[in-house]
XYZ file of C-alpha atoms in Angstrom:
593
model
C -40.538 31.721 -72.815
C -42.200 28.328 -72.543
C -38.928 26.563 -71.734
C -37.800 28.840 -68.906
C -37.198 25.965 -66.553
C -35.080 23.887 -68.945
C -32.223 22.219 -67.120
C -29.484 23.004 -69.631
C -29.127 25.928 -72.028
C -29.803 25.078 -75.672
C -27.077 24.777 -78.256
C -24.886 27.682 -79.281
C -26.757 28.016 -82.574
C -30.032 28.720 -80.733
C -28.615 31.326 -78.364
C -28.919 34.399 -80.626
C -32.591 33.671 -81.273
C -33.482 33.250 -77.596
C -31.492 36.348 -76.628
C -33.187 38.387 -79.351
C -36.646 37.289 -78.181
C -35.928 38.096 -74.550
C -34.342 41.454 -75.467
C -37.363 42.376 -77.554
C -39.711 41.702 -74.646
C -37.513 43.688 -72.272
C -37.524 46.608 -74.683
C -41.273 46.330 -75.178
C -42.156 46.223 -71.472
C -39.572 48.914 -70.767
C -41.324 51.154 -73.274
C -44.705 50.648 -71.587
C -43.104 51.187 -68.168
C -41.631 54.536 -69.298
C -44.992 55.510 -70.710
C -46.584 54.816 -67.327
C -43.831 56.792 -65.602
C -44.549 59.737 -67.817
C -48.181 59.609 -66.700
C -47.099 59.317 -63.029
C -48.813 55.909 -62.974
C -46.876 54.035 -60.241
C -48.970 50.795 -60.365
C -48.637 50.668 -64.144
C -44.890 51.303 -64.023
C -44.439 48.534 -61.449
C -46.582 46.112 -63.460
C -44.680 46.594 -66.711
C -41.325 46.582 -64.890
C -42.343 43.291 -63.274
C -43.226 41.814 -66.673
C -39.886 42.976 -67.986
C -38.018 41.412 -65.053
C -39.706 38.056 -65.612
C -37.389 37.603 -68.599
C -34.545 37.145 -66.100
C -36.183 33.922 -64.921
C -35.061 32.167 -68.100
C -32.845 29.086 -68.066
C -32.419 29.086 -71.836
C -29.408 31.410 -71.998
C -25.747 30.739 -71.339
C -24.143 32.960 -68.666
C -22.563 35.209 -71.296
C -25.909 35.841 -73.016
C -27.753 36.097 -69.699
C -25.269 38.815 -68.730
C -26.139 40.744 -71.900
C -29.856 40.452 -71.124
C -29.194 41.524 -67.524
C -27.429 44.685 -68.693
C -30.392 45.619 -70.870
C -32.699 45.164 -67.870
C -30.415 47.298 -65.689
C -30.610 50.111 -68.229
C -34.407 50.081 -67.881
C -34.230 49.860 -64.073
C -32.237 53.099 -63.979
C -35.277 54.833 -65.415
C -37.394 53.252 -62.688
C -34.962 54.425 -60.012
C -35.139 57.998 -61.328
C -38.959 57.768 -61.370
C -39.061 56.630 -57.731
C -36.812 59.513 -56.686
C -38.996 61.966 -58.580
C -42.139 60.692 -56.824
C -40.496 61.041 -53.415
C -39.330 64.561 -54.214
C -42.949 65.418 -55.118
C -44.282 64.146 -51.810
C -44.942 60.422 -52.218
C -43.613 58.589 -49.127
C -40.797 56.193 -50.004
C -42.419 53.661 -47.672
C -45.463 53.524 -49.977
C -43.289 52.731 -53.003
C -41.400 50.114 -51.002
C -44.650 48.447 -49.908
C -46.146 48.500 -53.414
C -43.005 46.822 -54.780
C -43.674 43.893 -52.455
C -47.006 43.195 -54.164
C -45.378 41.573 -57.197
C -46.260 37.878 -57.282
C -43.038 36.372 -58.671
C -40.036 36.225 -56.363
C -37.287 37.304 -58.755
C -39.057 40.396 -60.204
C -40.266 41.353 -56.720
C -36.723 41.337 -55.332
C -35.349 43.460 -58.166
C -38.142 45.981 -57.570
C -37.609 45.917 -53.796
C -33.874 46.547 -54.207
C -34.575 49.492 -56.522
C -37.191 50.932 -54.163
C -35.109 50.177 -51.071
C -32.103 52.061 -52.427
C -34.328 55.108 -53.011
C -35.813 54.647 -49.518
C -32.306 54.971 -48.022
C -31.012 57.690 -50.338
C -33.968 59.944 -49.556
C -33.177 59.543 -45.831
C -36.681 58.309 -45.031
C -35.465 55.089 -43.390
C -32.324 54.010 -41.496
C -29.850 52.560 -43.984
C -28.871 49.688 -41.687
C -32.475 48.399 -41.445
C -33.267 48.507 -45.159
C -29.902 47.022 -46.131
C -30.411 44.197 -43.625
C -33.865 43.457 -45.069
C -32.627 43.460 -48.656
C -29.626 41.209 -48.092
C -31.837 38.740 -46.198
C -34.688 38.788 -48.725
C -32.246 38.119 -51.558
C -31.817 34.622 -50.099
C -35.212 33.879 -51.658
C -33.472 33.198 -54.977
C -31.257 30.128 -54.698
C -30.886 29.386 -58.409
C -27.096 29.871 -58.807
C -27.015 32.043 -61.924
C -30.155 34.096 -61.224
C -29.169 34.579 -57.604
C -25.653 35.620 -58.621
C -26.933 38.387 -60.872
C -29.511 39.471 -58.296
C -26.771 39.821 -55.668
C -24.691 41.842 -58.113
C -27.620 44.188 -58.690
C -28.038 44.543 -54.926
C -24.375 45.553 -54.567
C -24.597 48.029 -57.448
C -27.930 49.609 -56.471
C -26.851 50.163 -52.849
C -23.217 51.121 -53.403
C -24.001 54.805 -52.759
C -26.447 54.151 -49.918
C -24.056 52.691 -47.332
C -23.634 54.255 -43.858
C -19.940 54.906 -44.380
C -17.900 57.367 -42.332
C -18.737 60.891 -43.498
C -21.765 59.815 -45.547
C -25.248 61.313 -44.979
C -26.557 57.842 -44.026
C -24.404 57.631 -40.888
C -25.534 58.031 -37.234
C -29.251 57.089 -37.223
C -28.685 55.009 -40.339
C -25.832 53.087 -38.731
C -22.075 53.323 -39.057
C -19.312 51.810 -41.145
C -19.597 48.497 -39.295
C -23.100 48.086 -40.750
C -21.764 48.867 -44.226
C -18.998 46.281 -43.786
C -21.497 43.708 -42.508
C -23.827 44.298 -45.465
C -21.066 43.895 -48.056
C -19.533 40.852 -46.366
C -22.871 39.064 -46.116
C -23.713 39.830 -49.721
C -20.247 38.731 -50.779
C -20.556 35.450 -48.865
C -23.867 34.585 -50.506
C -22.601 35.694 -53.927
C -19.558 33.475 -53.652
C -21.606 30.472 -52.521
C -23.922 30.853 -55.517
C -20.940 31.206 -57.842
C -19.338 28.049 -56.466
C -22.613 26.133 -56.709
C -22.706 26.773 -60.462
C -19.909 24.210 -60.760
C -22.231 21.388 -59.691
C -25.213 22.298 -61.884
C -25.435 19.798 -64.741
C -23.782 16.576 -65.912
C -20.124 15.768 -65.289
C -19.474 15.695 -69.036
C -20.005 19.471 -69.175
C -17.636 20.277 -66.315
C -15.115 22.072 -68.523
C -17.808 24.238 -70.069
C -19.150 25.214 -66.646
C -15.666 26.169 -65.494
C -15.288 28.505 -68.453
C -18.739 29.991 -67.841
C -17.922 30.587 -64.187
C -14.710 32.376 -65.070
C -16.725 34.693 -67.316
C -18.868 35.696 -64.312
C -16.153 36.163 -61.695
C -16.379 39.957 -61.869
C -19.861 39.719 -60.317
C -18.215 38.342 -57.170
C -15.226 40.690 -57.113
C -17.438 43.797 -57.257
C -18.225 43.369 -53.554
C -14.553 43.454 -52.603
C -13.952 46.554 -54.696
C -16.753 48.397 -52.882
C -15.443 47.159 -49.536
C -12.019 48.624 -50.286
C -13.618 52.008 -51.078
C -15.194 52.499 -47.636
C -13.700 55.559 -45.962
C -14.274 54.138 -42.495
C -12.174 51.024 -43.091
C -8.690 51.706 -41.742
C -5.809 49.292 -41.080
C -7.143 48.304 -37.657
C -10.697 47.611 -38.845
C -9.394 45.782 -41.906
C -7.244 43.497 -39.757
C -10.017 42.923 -37.192
C -13.325 42.924 -39.080
C -12.695 42.653 -42.813
C -9.876 40.271 -43.686
C -10.642 37.389 -41.248
C -14.152 36.705 -42.640
C -12.855 37.109 -46.189
C -10.103 34.555 -45.647
C -12.528 32.246 -43.862
C -14.808 32.387 -46.892
C -11.868 31.669 -49.204
C -10.687 28.641 -47.239
C -14.141 27.163 -46.587
C -15.397 27.356 -50.175
C -12.797 24.706 -51.182
C -13.123 25.704 -54.825
C -10.105 25.673 -57.147
C -11.488 28.539 -59.253
C -12.798 30.752 -56.466
C -9.797 30.563 -54.120
C -7.125 32.031 -56.432
C -9.500 34.625 -57.871
C -10.673 35.907 -54.487
C -7.145 36.109 -53.103
C -6.031 37.948 -56.230
C -8.887 40.420 -55.669
C -7.813 40.942 -52.065
C -4.235 41.573 -53.189
C -5.193 44.113 -55.812
C -8.078 46.089 -54.303
C -6.752 46.826 -50.810
C -3.850 49.212 -50.075
C -0.307 48.009 -49.428
C -0.421 49.311 -45.862
C -3.322 46.962 -45.132
C -1.398 44.004 -46.535
C 1.673 44.757 -44.443
C -0.209 44.624 -41.129
C -2.021 41.394 -42.077
C 0.658 39.593 -44.079
C 1.009 36.704 -41.615
C -2.729 35.951 -41.707
C -2.791 36.113 -45.490
C 0.143 33.717 -45.837
C -1.355 31.268 -43.348
C -4.450 31.187 -45.547
C -2.250 30.423 -48.562
C -1.013 27.239 -46.906
C -4.606 26.025 -46.431
C -5.747 26.148 -50.056
C -6.675 23.192 -52.221
C -3.849 21.234 -53.825
C -5.096 22.204 -57.295
C -4.577 25.889 -56.531
C -1.249 27.401 -57.584
C -0.264 28.869 -54.232
C 3.040 30.018 -55.697
C 1.290 32.335 -58.148
C -0.699 33.895 -55.295
C 2.361 34.465 -53.106
C 4.237 35.813 -56.120
C 1.398 38.253 -56.824
C 1.551 39.559 -53.249
C 5.332 39.951 -53.450
C 5.072 41.888 -56.682
C 2.395 44.108 -55.194
C 4.579 44.985 -52.215
C 7.704 45.320 -54.385
C 6.020 47.723 -56.807
C 8.416 50.630 -57.554
C 5.535 53.071 -57.014
C 4.940 51.687 -53.542
C 5.781 54.241 -50.853
C 6.545 51.482 -48.348
C 10.026 50.180 -49.148
C 11.691 47.376 -47.238
C 8.703 46.523 -45.005
C 9.955 45.142 -41.696
C 9.438 41.419 -41.305
C 7.878 40.910 -44.743
C 10.774 38.903 -46.160
C 10.888 36.596 -43.148
C 7.130 36.050 -43.386
C 7.352 35.103 -47.067
C 10.412 32.938 -46.439
C 8.691 31.021 -43.626
C 5.596 30.509 -45.788
C 7.731 29.215 -48.666
C 9.585 26.835 -46.369
C 6.318 25.561 -44.908
C 4.888 24.920 -48.362
C 8.011 23.041 -49.423
C 7.908 20.959 -46.252
C 4.186 20.148 -46.436
C 4.239 19.362 -50.155
C 7.501 17.439 -50.078
C 7.479 14.941 -52.929
C 4.524 16.555 -54.717
C 6.048 19.983 -55.367
C 7.717 20.084 -58.782
C 11.234 21.453 -59.054
C 9.926 24.163 -61.391
C 7.430 25.338 -58.760
C 10.060 25.296 -56.047
C 12.469 27.361 -58.136
C 9.673 29.708 -59.206
C 8.776 30.314 -55.563
C 12.357 31.086 -54.594
C 12.832 33.270 -57.678
C 9.835 35.364 -56.682
C 11.218 35.686 -53.152
C 14.626 36.688 -54.519
C 13.101 39.358 -56.763
C 11.202 40.672 -53.754
C 14.430 40.787 -51.731
C 16.477 42.714 -54.298
C 13.680 45.207 -54.941
C 12.589 45.887 -51.367
C 15.833 45.288 -49.455
C 18.665 46.477 -51.709
C 21.167 46.534 -48.863
C 20.287 43.130 -47.394
C 22.655 40.723 -49.168
C 21.783 38.057 -46.601
C 18.244 37.759 -48.012
C 19.508 37.099 -51.539
C 22.023 34.579 -50.223
C 19.296 32.770 -48.281
C 17.181 32.423 -51.432
C 20.100 31.044 -53.431
C 21.218 28.680 -50.673
C 17.738 27.247 -50.094
C 17.309 26.736 -53.848
C 20.683 25.027 -54.164
C 20.004 22.661 -51.269
C 16.535 21.764 -52.570
C 17.650 20.775 -56.093
C 18.720 17.135 -56.091
C 19.677 16.668 -59.762
C 22.987 17.566 -61.372
C 21.537 19.160 -64.513
C 18.064 20.650 -64.871
C 16.616 20.312 -68.363
C 12.838 20.760 -68.283
C 12.885 23.502 -65.657
C 16.003 25.318 -66.857
C 14.103 28.492 -67.699
C 12.833 28.847 -64.115
C 16.356 28.522 -62.695
C 17.694 30.923 -65.316
C 15.077 33.477 -64.223
C 16.167 33.096 -60.608
C 19.841 33.614 -61.442
C 19.154 36.640 -63.625
C 17.103 38.424 -60.946
C 20.100 39.866 -59.031
C 21.803 40.818 -62.308
C 18.725 42.706 -63.484
C 18.461 44.755 -60.301
C 20.090 48.170 -60.377
C 20.200 48.096 -56.568
C 22.724 45.223 -56.506
C 26.297 46.507 -56.664
C 29.074 44.517 -58.323
C 30.650 43.976 -54.925
C 27.404 42.452 -53.650
C 27.044 40.216 -56.700
C 30.586 38.901 -56.326
C 29.970 38.161 -52.647
C 27.223 35.621 -53.428
C 28.359 32.022 -52.976
C 25.753 29.903 -54.758
C 25.478 31.578 -58.150
C 28.193 29.574 -59.884
C 27.119 26.168 -58.418
C 23.535 26.829 -59.529
C 24.742 27.877 -62.990
C 26.479 24.516 -63.392
C 23.096 22.798 -63.007
C 21.853 24.516 -66.170
C 22.208 23.186 -69.730
C 25.012 24.846 -71.683
C 22.845 27.280 -73.652
C 21.124 28.532 -70.493
C 24.498 28.871 -68.797
C 25.691 30.982 -71.709
C 22.637 33.216 -71.412
C 23.348 33.851 -67.726
C 27.058 34.367 -68.461
C 26.370 36.927 -71.203
C 23.953 38.859 -69.010
C 26.459 38.818 -66.177
C 29.290 40.040 -68.409
C 27.092 42.787 -69.837
C 26.144 43.921 -66.322
C 29.783 44.021 -65.151
C 31.012 45.939 -68.195
C 28.090 48.383 -68.171
C 28.634 49.203 -64.505
C 32.348 49.845 -64.949
C 33.024 49.018 -61.283
C 36.545 47.971 -60.348
C 37.454 44.307 -59.895
C 39.525 44.502 -56.721
C 39.305 41.059 -55.119
C 40.901 37.848 -56.430
C 38.142 35.840 -54.718
C 35.459 37.970 -56.352
C 37.085 37.623 -59.774
C 37.277 33.869 -59.209
C 33.514 33.741 -58.583
C 32.882 35.936 -61.616
C 34.984 33.703 -63.867
C 33.122 30.642 -62.561
C 29.842 32.206 -63.755
C 31.450 33.274 -67.055
C 33.004 29.840 -67.596
C 30.858 28.991 -70.687
C 32.361 32.067 -72.398
C 35.919 31.449 -71.186
C 36.396 27.755 -71.943
C 34.851 24.784 -73.696
C 34.050 23.866 -77.278
C 34.968 26.668 -79.698
C 33.788 24.946 -82.861
C 30.170 26.109 -82.638
C 31.082 29.786 -83.063
C 32.294 31.304 -86.316
C 35.307 33.602 -86.274
C 33.291 36.825 -86.294
C 30.979 35.786 -83.451
C 33.880 34.447 -81.396
C 35.879 37.649 -81.855
C 32.908 39.818 -80.782
C 32.302 37.689 -77.697
C 35.945 37.471 -76.608
C 36.523 41.163 -77.200
C 33.898 41.772 -74.524
C 35.577 39.260 -72.210
C 38.957 40.959 -72.764
C 37.565 44.245 -71.428
C 37.530 42.687 -67.957
C 41.296 43.214 -67.808
C 40.815 46.984 -67.807
C 38.383 46.752 -64.862
C 41.136 45.277 -62.676
C 41.804 48.424 -60.656
C 42.801 49.267 -57.094
C 44.736 51.859 -55.148
C 47.299 49.136 -54.381
C 49.275 47.770 -57.319
C 49.836 44.516 -55.426
C 46.067 43.942 -55.299
C 45.717 44.634 -59.029
C 48.498 42.162 -59.802
C 46.785 39.418 -57.809
C 43.497 40.069 -59.600
C 45.247 39.984 -63.005
C 46.837 36.679 -62.070
C 43.444 35.188 -61.204
C 41.965 36.451 -64.455
C 44.990 35.167 -66.420
C 44.517 31.634 -65.075
C 40.825 31.651 -66.043
C 41.401 33.065 -69.533
C 44.292 30.671 -70.159
C 41.816 27.761 -70.268
C 39.987 29.214 -73.257
C 41.868 27.531 -76.091
C 43.848 29.088 -78.925
C 40.960 30.805 -80.692
C 39.843 32.566 -77.490
C 43.233 33.491 -76.035
C 44.220 35.149 -79.315
C 41.662 37.847 -78.407
C 41.916 37.940 -74.592
C 45.638 37.725 -73.764
C 46.673 41.017 -75.453
C 44.396 43.005 -73.126
C 45.981 41.294 -70.104
C 49.475 42.065 -71.338
C 48.758 45.752 -71.998
C 47.052 46.100 -68.613
C 50.183 44.560 -67.096
C 52.346 47.209 -68.768
C 50.145 49.961 -67.288
C 50.538 48.328 -63.888
C 54.332 48.094 -64.281
C 54.447 51.833 -65.019
C 52.410 52.553 -61.858
C 54.602 50.277 -59.760
C 57.791 51.973 -60.976
C 56.714 55.350 -59.595
C 55.097 54.050 -56.389
C 56.665 55.232 -53.143
C 55.298 52.286 -51.171
C 57.026 49.004 -50.392
C 55.647 46.564 -52.921
C 55.380 42.795 -52.804
C 55.266 42.699 -56.594
C 57.792 45.070 -58.154
C 57.855 46.306 -61.733
C 60.296 43.478 -62.590
C 57.799 40.880 -61.342
C 55.032 42.483 -63.389
C 57.236 42.474 -66.518
C 57.737 38.761 -65.955
C 53.928 38.365 -65.986
C 53.744 40.309 -69.249
C 56.543 38.160 -70.718
C 54.724 34.928 -69.839
C 51.464 36.267 -71.280
C 53.114 37.425 -74.522
C 54.946 34.103 -74.881
C 51.666 32.214 -74.565
C 50.141 34.594 -77.121
C 53.000 33.980 -79.582
C 51.874 30.423 -80.156
C 48.343 31.438 -81.223
C 48.649 34.990 -82.606
C 52.294 35.805 -83.555
C 51.543 39.229 -85.023
C 49.765 40.370 -81.848
C 52.518 38.880 -79.695
C 55.112 40.844 -81.680
C 53.374 44.126 -80.875
C 53.147 43.176 -77.176
C 56.902 42.337 -77.026
C 57.837 45.628 -78.643
C 55.509 47.666 -76.417
C 56.959 45.908 -73.359
C 60.518 46.618 -74.577
C 59.720 50.320 -74.902
C 58.135 50.435 -71.432
C 61.098 48.606 -69.831
C 63.549 50.919 -71.583
C 61.605 53.939 -70.303
C 62.090 52.563 -66.786
C 65.841 52.077 -67.425
C 65.536 48.297 -67.200
C 67.953 47.524 -70.054
C 68.261 43.789 -69.561
C 64.480 43.320 -69.471
C 64.074 45.564 -72.525
C 66.719 43.513 -74.388
C 64.885 40.272 -73.535
C 61.611 41.594 -74.967
C 63.371 42.790 -78.132
C 65.095 39.431 -78.634
C 61.764 37.651 -78.196
C 60.236 39.982 -80.751
C 62.922 39.020 -83.258
């Protein structure tokens, strides 16, 4: 191409034509190269392969189209690799092929040929792996054009991925050990990342957005090195903590690039085992506090939490992990005070809370710490724009099967945080909470716990009734009424106290609500009176006292639902008569009339 050295790629409309021309030449020279290979003509094969590789010197293609051209070239280079191996198996010294590859005049084609020949040199065990790998990774520095160098480095990683002196590989001992493999990958990764970052500064400022998108399309070329590093058999937890992670994190921090930093940390999170992360968590989190302001550190920390909280993870409740995340979160909040949005703060604490309930199901203190720190950090009475983030945080304990009802009712900051939400969000949390309580079927035994529960359910228990039609209101309040039947305990006195607490909360609901909720309270009271009448223990609240509670409840019901109140009075009269309490039975009958 005559315009190989153009500064900027041509317009989108011209791209297909340039790609087609380059692809045609690659196919043409690849054909002649294969013809030479068939004739065992090494010089001819190298010459045509070199001509083919010259197409990669173009500056006319966008990264996406250059990638497509690169893949076509790689397909042809696989044939060349097989040809080199065949020659060696037939007696040609690999050193001769390696030396002939260096005769190519142009730098970029020469390096592609050297990498191909060098990989065969190592795989045929005719040279120590550590020496050839060192030469290749150093010679690759000869290409400093960001995009061409990036693809060259990727080819180096791919061609040599099976020629590393890893533990248990045939290239070990004389060829080096796993430390040489680690060094090779880290050095190649460092140079690859630098070239990738440099792409951001190639071209006018007006095209910055386009370059960012192009860089994101090529990020896999950088991450390939980390994937191969994670596959080394000789890298254990100790070596990872000592030799692998520190240079990786140093590279992440020093590149100071808002695209590279989150991507590289995400790669580290996903490619290395959980056990490695647990022994190096402190170092990783320290790195997170040193990233650029434009980087969403919260997303990175959240990704690590989710990785460690994965249900398939064999390591549950890792010691010290919660404290490490909590300290990192607190440090971020402190350092970014004033610049950290409320949504980000809540999102960070929500992620930490989810991690706590998944990994430490018995540690209620961790959940309480998350809620308390969130409550103290929010300075506004009602959150509007960030309501969804706070709603997510409050729903996390409710969504966890590991949180018992007793644990949920022991939390202090749920209701105060709910009051900071807009009404509709509060109703969402209340409905989820009610559904969780009813589905679990656990007993409500503590007046204090029921008080906290009613504070969370307040949007369903009181307030404006006009927005709900009769059918929707009846369905909602029928669910609320079922709480009365969860008031259970071995001690009737305890049940009576819980019913009293629930009665006070439901009594604030207005006539349309109490018409559906008070009957359940009254009938539960009658069941309790029956239990109290046969109890052999000394009771603080006798059956007479419980009948008084039922009478008060039925009287309140009479003003809003007379027909239902009538049935309650008659049922209470029958129960009192069965207990030989004639005067009380007469009172209920007279009220019924």
